[in-house]
CSV table of C-alpha atoms in Angstrom, one decimal:
chain,number,residue,atom,x,y,z
Z,1,MET,CA,0.0,0.0,0.0
Z,2,ASP,CA,1.3,3.5,-0.9
Z,3,PHE,CA,1.6,5.0,2.6
Z,4,SER,CA,1.9,8.6,1.3
Z,5,THR,CA,-1.5,8.3,-0.6
Z,6,TYR,CA,-3.1,6.5,2.6
Z,7,MET,CA,-1.9,9.6,4.7
Z,8,THR,CA,-3.4,11.9,2.0
Z,9,GLY,CA,-6.8,10.0,2.2
Z,10,LEU,CA,-6.5,10.1,6.1
Z,11,THR,CA,-5.9,13.8,6.1
Z,12,MET,CA,-8.5,14.8,3.6
Z,13,GLY,CA,-11.0,12.7,5.3
Z,14,LEU,CA,-10.3,14.2,8.7
Z,15,THR,CA,-10.4,17.7,7.3
Z,16,LEU,CA,-13.8,17.3,5.8
Z,17,ILE,CA,-15.3,15.3,8.6
Z,18,VAL,CA,-14.1,17.6,11.4
Z,19,ALA,CA,-16.2,20.6,10.4
Z,20,ILE,CA,-18.8,21.3,13.2
Z,21,GLY,CA,-22.3,20.3,12.0
Z,22,ALA,CA,-25.5,18.6,13.0
Z,23,GLN,CA,-24.1,15.1,12.9
Z,24,ASN,CA,-20.9,15.8,14.8
Z,25,ALA,CA,-22.8,18.0,17.3
Z,26,PHE,CA,-25.1,14.9,18.0
Z,27,VAL,CA,-22.2,12.5,18.3
Z,28,LEU,CA,-20.6,14.8,20.8
Z,29,ARG,CA,-23.8,15.2,22.7
Z,30,GLN,CA,-24.2,11.5,22.9
Z,31,GLY,CA,-20.6,11.2,24.2
Z,32,LEU,CA,-21.0,13.8,26.7
Z,33,ARG,CA,-24.2,12.0,28.0
Z,34,GLY,CA,-22.6,8.6,27.7
Z,35,GLU,CA,-25.7,7.4,26.0
Z,36,HIS,CA,-25.6,4.6,23.3
Z,37,VAL,CA,-22.2,5.8,22.3
Z,38,PHE,CA,-20.8,2.8,20.5
Z,39,ALA,CA,-24.0,2.3,18.4
Z,40,VAL,CA,-23.9,6.0,17.4
Z,41,VAL,CA,-20.3,6.2,16.5
Z,42,LEU,CA,-20.3,2.9,14.6
Z,43,ALA,CA,-23.4,3.9,12.6
Z,44,CYS,CA,-21.8,7.1,11.5
Z,45,ALA,CA,-18.5,5.5,10.6
Z,46,VAL,CA,-20.0,2.7,8.6
Z,47,SER,CA,-22.3,5.2,6.8
Z,48,ASP,CA,-19.3,7.3,6.0
Z,49,ALA,CA,-17.4,4.1,4.7
Z,50,ILE,CA,-20.3,3.3,2.4
Z,51,LEU,CA,-20.5,6.8,0.9
Z,52,ILE,CA,-16.7,7.1,0.6
Z,53,THR,CA,-16.6,3.6,-1.2
Z,54,VAL,CA,-19.3,4.8,-3.7
Z,55,GLY,CA,-17.5,8.0,-4.3
Z,56,ILE,CA,-14.0,6.6,-4.9
Z,57,THR,CA,-15.1,3.6,-7.0
Z,58,ALA,CA,-18.1,5.0,-8.9
Z,59,PHE,CA,-16.8,8.5,-9.5
Z,60,ARG,CA,-13.8,7.3,-11.5
Z,61,GLN,CA,-16.0,5.1,-13.7
Z,62,ILE,CA,-18.5,7.9,-14.3
Z,63,ALA,CA,-15.7,10.2,-15.0
Z,64,ALA,CA,-14.2,7.8,-17.6
Z,65,VAL,CA,-17.5,7.9,-19.5
Z,66,LEU,CA,-17.9,11.6,-19.2
Z,67,PRO,CA,-14.4,13.2,-19.3
Z,68,ALA,CA,-15.8,16.6,-18.7
Z,69,LEU,CA,-17.3,15.6,-15.4
Z,70,GLU,CA,-14.0,15.3,-13.5
Z,71,PRO,CA,-12.8,19.0,-14.2
Z,72,ALA,CA,-16.3,20.4,-13.7
Z,73,MET,CA,-16.7,18.7,-10.3
Z,74,ARG,CA,-13.1,19.6,-9.3
Z,75,TYR,CA,-13.8,23.2,-10.0
Z,76,ALA,CA,-17.2,23.0,-8.3
Z,77,GLY,CA,-15.7,21.2,-5.4
Z,78,ALA,CA,-13.0,24.0,-5.1
Z,79,ALA,CA,-15.6,26.7,-5.2
Z,80,PHE,CA,-17.4,25.0,-2.4
Z,81,LEU,CA,-14.3,24.6,-0.3
Z,82,LEU,CA,-13.6,28.3,-0.8
Z,83,TRP,CA,-17.0,29.3,0.3
Z,84,TYR,CA,-16.9,26.8,3.3
Z,85,GLY,CA,-13.6,28.2,4.4
Z,86,ALA,CA,-15.0,31.8,4.3
Z,87,LYS,CA,-18.0,30.6,6.3
Z,88,SER,CA,-15.7,28.9,8.9
Z,89,LEU,CA,-13.5,32.1,9.2
Z,90,GLN,CA,-16.6,34.2,9.6
Z,91,SER,CA,-17.6,31.8,12.5
Z,92,ALA,CA,-14.0,32.2,13.9
Z,93,LEU,CA,-14.3,36.0,13.8
Z,94,GLY,CA,-17.8,36.2,14.9
Z,95,ALA,CA,-19.7,35.0,17.9
Z,96,SER,CA,-19.0,31.4,18.6
Z,97,ASN,CA,-21.6,29.0,19.8
Z,98,VAL,CA,-20.7,26.9,22.8
Z,99,LEU,CA,-21.9,23.3,22.3
Z,100,VAL,CA,-23.5,22.2,25.7
Z,101,ALA,CA,-24.6,18.7,26.3
Z,102,ALA,CA,-28.3,18.6,26.4
Z,103,SER,CA,-30.0,17.3,29.5
Z,104,GLY,CA,-33.0,15.2,29.6
Z,105,THR,CA,-34.3,11.7,29.9
Z,106,VAL,CA,-32.4,8.7,28.3
Z,107,THR,CA,-33.8,7.9,24.7
Z,108,SER,CA,-34.2,4.4,23.4
Z,109,LEU,CA,-31.5,2.8,21.2
Z,110,GLY,CA,-33.9,2.7,18.3
Z,111,SER,CA,-34.9,6.4,18.6
Z,112,THR,CA,-31.2,7.4,19.0
Z,113,LEU,CA,-30.1,5.5,15.9
Z,114,ALA,CA,-33.0,6.8,13.8
Z,115,THR,CA,-32.0,10.3,14.6
Z,116,CYS,CA,-28.3,9.6,14.0
Z,117,LEU,CA,-29.0,8.0,10.5
Z,118,ALA,CA,-31.3,10.8,9.6
Z,119,LEU,CA,-28.6,13.4,10.4
Z,120,THR,CA,-26.2,11.4,8.3
Z,121,TRP,CA,-28.2,10.2,5.3
Z,122,LEU,CA,-30.5,13.3,4.9
Z,123,ASN,CA,-27.7,15.8,5.0
Z,124,PRO,CA,-26.8,17.0,1.5
Z,125,HIS,CA,-23.5,18.0,2.7
Z,126,VAL,CA,-22.3,14.4,3.5
Z,127,TYR,CA,-22.8,13.5,-0.1
Z,128,LEU,CA,-20.8,16.5,-1.3
Z,129,ASP,CA,-18.0,15.6,1.2
Z,130,THR,CA,-17.7,12.0,0.8
Z,131,VAL,CA,-19.0,11.2,-2.8
Z,132,VAL,CA,-18.2,14.2,-4.7
Z,133,LEU,CA,-15.2,15.9,-3.0
Z,134,LEU,CA,-13.4,12.7,-1.9
Z,135,GLY,CA,-14.3,11.0,-5.1
Z,136,THR,CA,-12.8,14.0,-7.1
Z,137,ILE,CA,-9.6,14.1,-5.1
Z,138,SER,CA,-9.1,10.4,-5.3
Z,139,THR,CA,-9.0,10.8,-9.2
Z,140,GLN,CA,-5.6,12.4,-8.6
Z,141,PHE,CA,-4.2,9.1,-7.4
Z,142,PRO,CA,-4.7,6.6,-10.4
Z,143,GLY,CA,-3.5,3.2,-9.2
Z,144,PRO,CA,-3.1,3.6,-5.6
Z,145,GLU,CA,-6.8,4.8,-5.1
Z,146,THR,CA,-7.3,1.8,-2.7
Z,147,ALA,CA,-4.7,3.4,-0.3
Z,148,PHE,CA,-6.6,6.7,-0.5
Z,149,TRP,CA,-9.8,5.0,0.1
Z,150,ALA,CA,-8.4,3.1,3.1
Z,151,GLY,CA,-7.0,6.4,4.6
Z,152,ALA,CA,-10.4,8.1,4.1
Z,153,VAL,CA,-12.3,5.3,5.6
Z,154,THR,CA,-9.8,5.2,8.6
Z,155,SER,CA,-10.3,8.8,9.2
Z,156,SER,CA,-14.1,8.3,9.7
Z,157,PHE,CA,-13.7,5.5,12.2
Z,158,VAL,CA,-10.8,7.3,14.0
Z,159,PHE,CA,-12.7,10.6,14.2
Z,160,PHE,CA,-16.1,9.3,15.3
Z,161,PHE,CA,-14.9,6.9,17.9
Z,162,SER,CA,-12.4,9.7,19.2
Z,163,LEU,CA,-15.3,12.2,19.3
Z,164,GLY,CA,-17.9,9.8,20.9
Z,165,TYR,CA,-15.5,8.4,23.6
Z,166,GLY,CA,-13.3,11.5,24.1
Z,167,ALA,CA,-16.3,13.8,24.5
Z,168,ARG,CA,-16.0,13.8,28.3
Z,169,TRP,CA,-12.4,14.9,28.2
Z,170,LEU,CA,-13.2,17.7,25.6
Z,171,ARG,CA,-16.1,19.2,27.6
Z,172,PRO,CA,-14.0,21.5,29.7
Z,173,ILE,CA,-12.0,22.6,26.5
Z,174,PHE,CA,-15.1,23.3,24.4
Z,175,ALA,CA,-16.9,25.1,27.2
Z,176,ASN,CA,-14.6,28.0,26.1
Z,177,PRO,CA,-16.0,29.9,23.0
Z,178,GLN,CA,-12.3,30.8,22.1
Z,179,SER,CA,-11.7,27.0,21.4
Z,180,TRP,CA,-14.4,27.0,18.7
Z,181,ARG,CA,-12.9,30.2,17.2
Z,182,VAL,CA,-9.5,28.4,16.9
Z,183,LEU,CA,-11.0,25.2,15.5
Z,184,GLU,CA,-13.1,27.1,13.0
Z,185,GLY,CA,-10.1,29.1,11.8
Z,186,VAL,CA,-8.0,25.9,11.3
Z,187,ILE,CA,-10.8,24.5,9.3
Z,188,ALA,CA,-11.0,27.6,7.1
Z,189,LEU,CA,-7.3,27.5,6.4
Z,190,THR,CA,-7.4,23.8,5.6
Z,191,MET,CA,-10.3,24.1,3.2
Z,192,TRP,CA,-8.6,26.9,1.4
Z,193,LEU,CA,-5.4,24.8,1.1
Z,194,ILE,CA,-7.5,21.8,-0.4
Z,195,ALA,CA,-9.3,24.1,-2.8
Z,196,ILE,CA,-6.0,25.5,-4.2
Z,197,LYS,CA,-4.8,21.8,-4.5
Z,198,LEU,CA,-7.9,21.1,-6.6
Z,199,LEU,CA,-7.5,24.1,-8.8
Z,200,THR,CA,-3.8,23.6,-9.5
Z,201,GLY,CA,-4.2,19.8,-9.8
Z,202,GLY,CA,-1.3,19.4,-7.5
């Protein structure tokens, strides 16, 4: 396996998935409450793995039939990343939201998983991140795309399990709004760097 390509997949996957959103907020909330954590993080990681697999395998095949698709999606993906980076920078410079664990009664496993899967599969951004963006980036690694896929899938499992089970240790840190500002700033910079990579084909 091409280790460099594997690390690129791992890095790209983590960069896209770490952005604060409804799904990650839900996982963090469950982790802070210690409620159905394993089921939730596994559902998120497996869902991501399925979508990443579709993006990396099918996108290349479709691009082979429609040669104009790959550059079009590459530029569209870069435009989205530039916009997303600007949005993250705006969050970093503006008022930050402090994510607080919600209190309340314990919900059933079925209800919790239903909410988790809805936040995952009904979120249009997850398709853009996993299928389109990772699929597009993977086309820059003809041959070792399996290594890129392995890295991207690993990033999902590492991130969700770390977020779910590490939430209790993160609580004091993210009780501080400044921590969110720093995180959003790092996300903005990374998104822009990926966008430049897509635009330059580097």
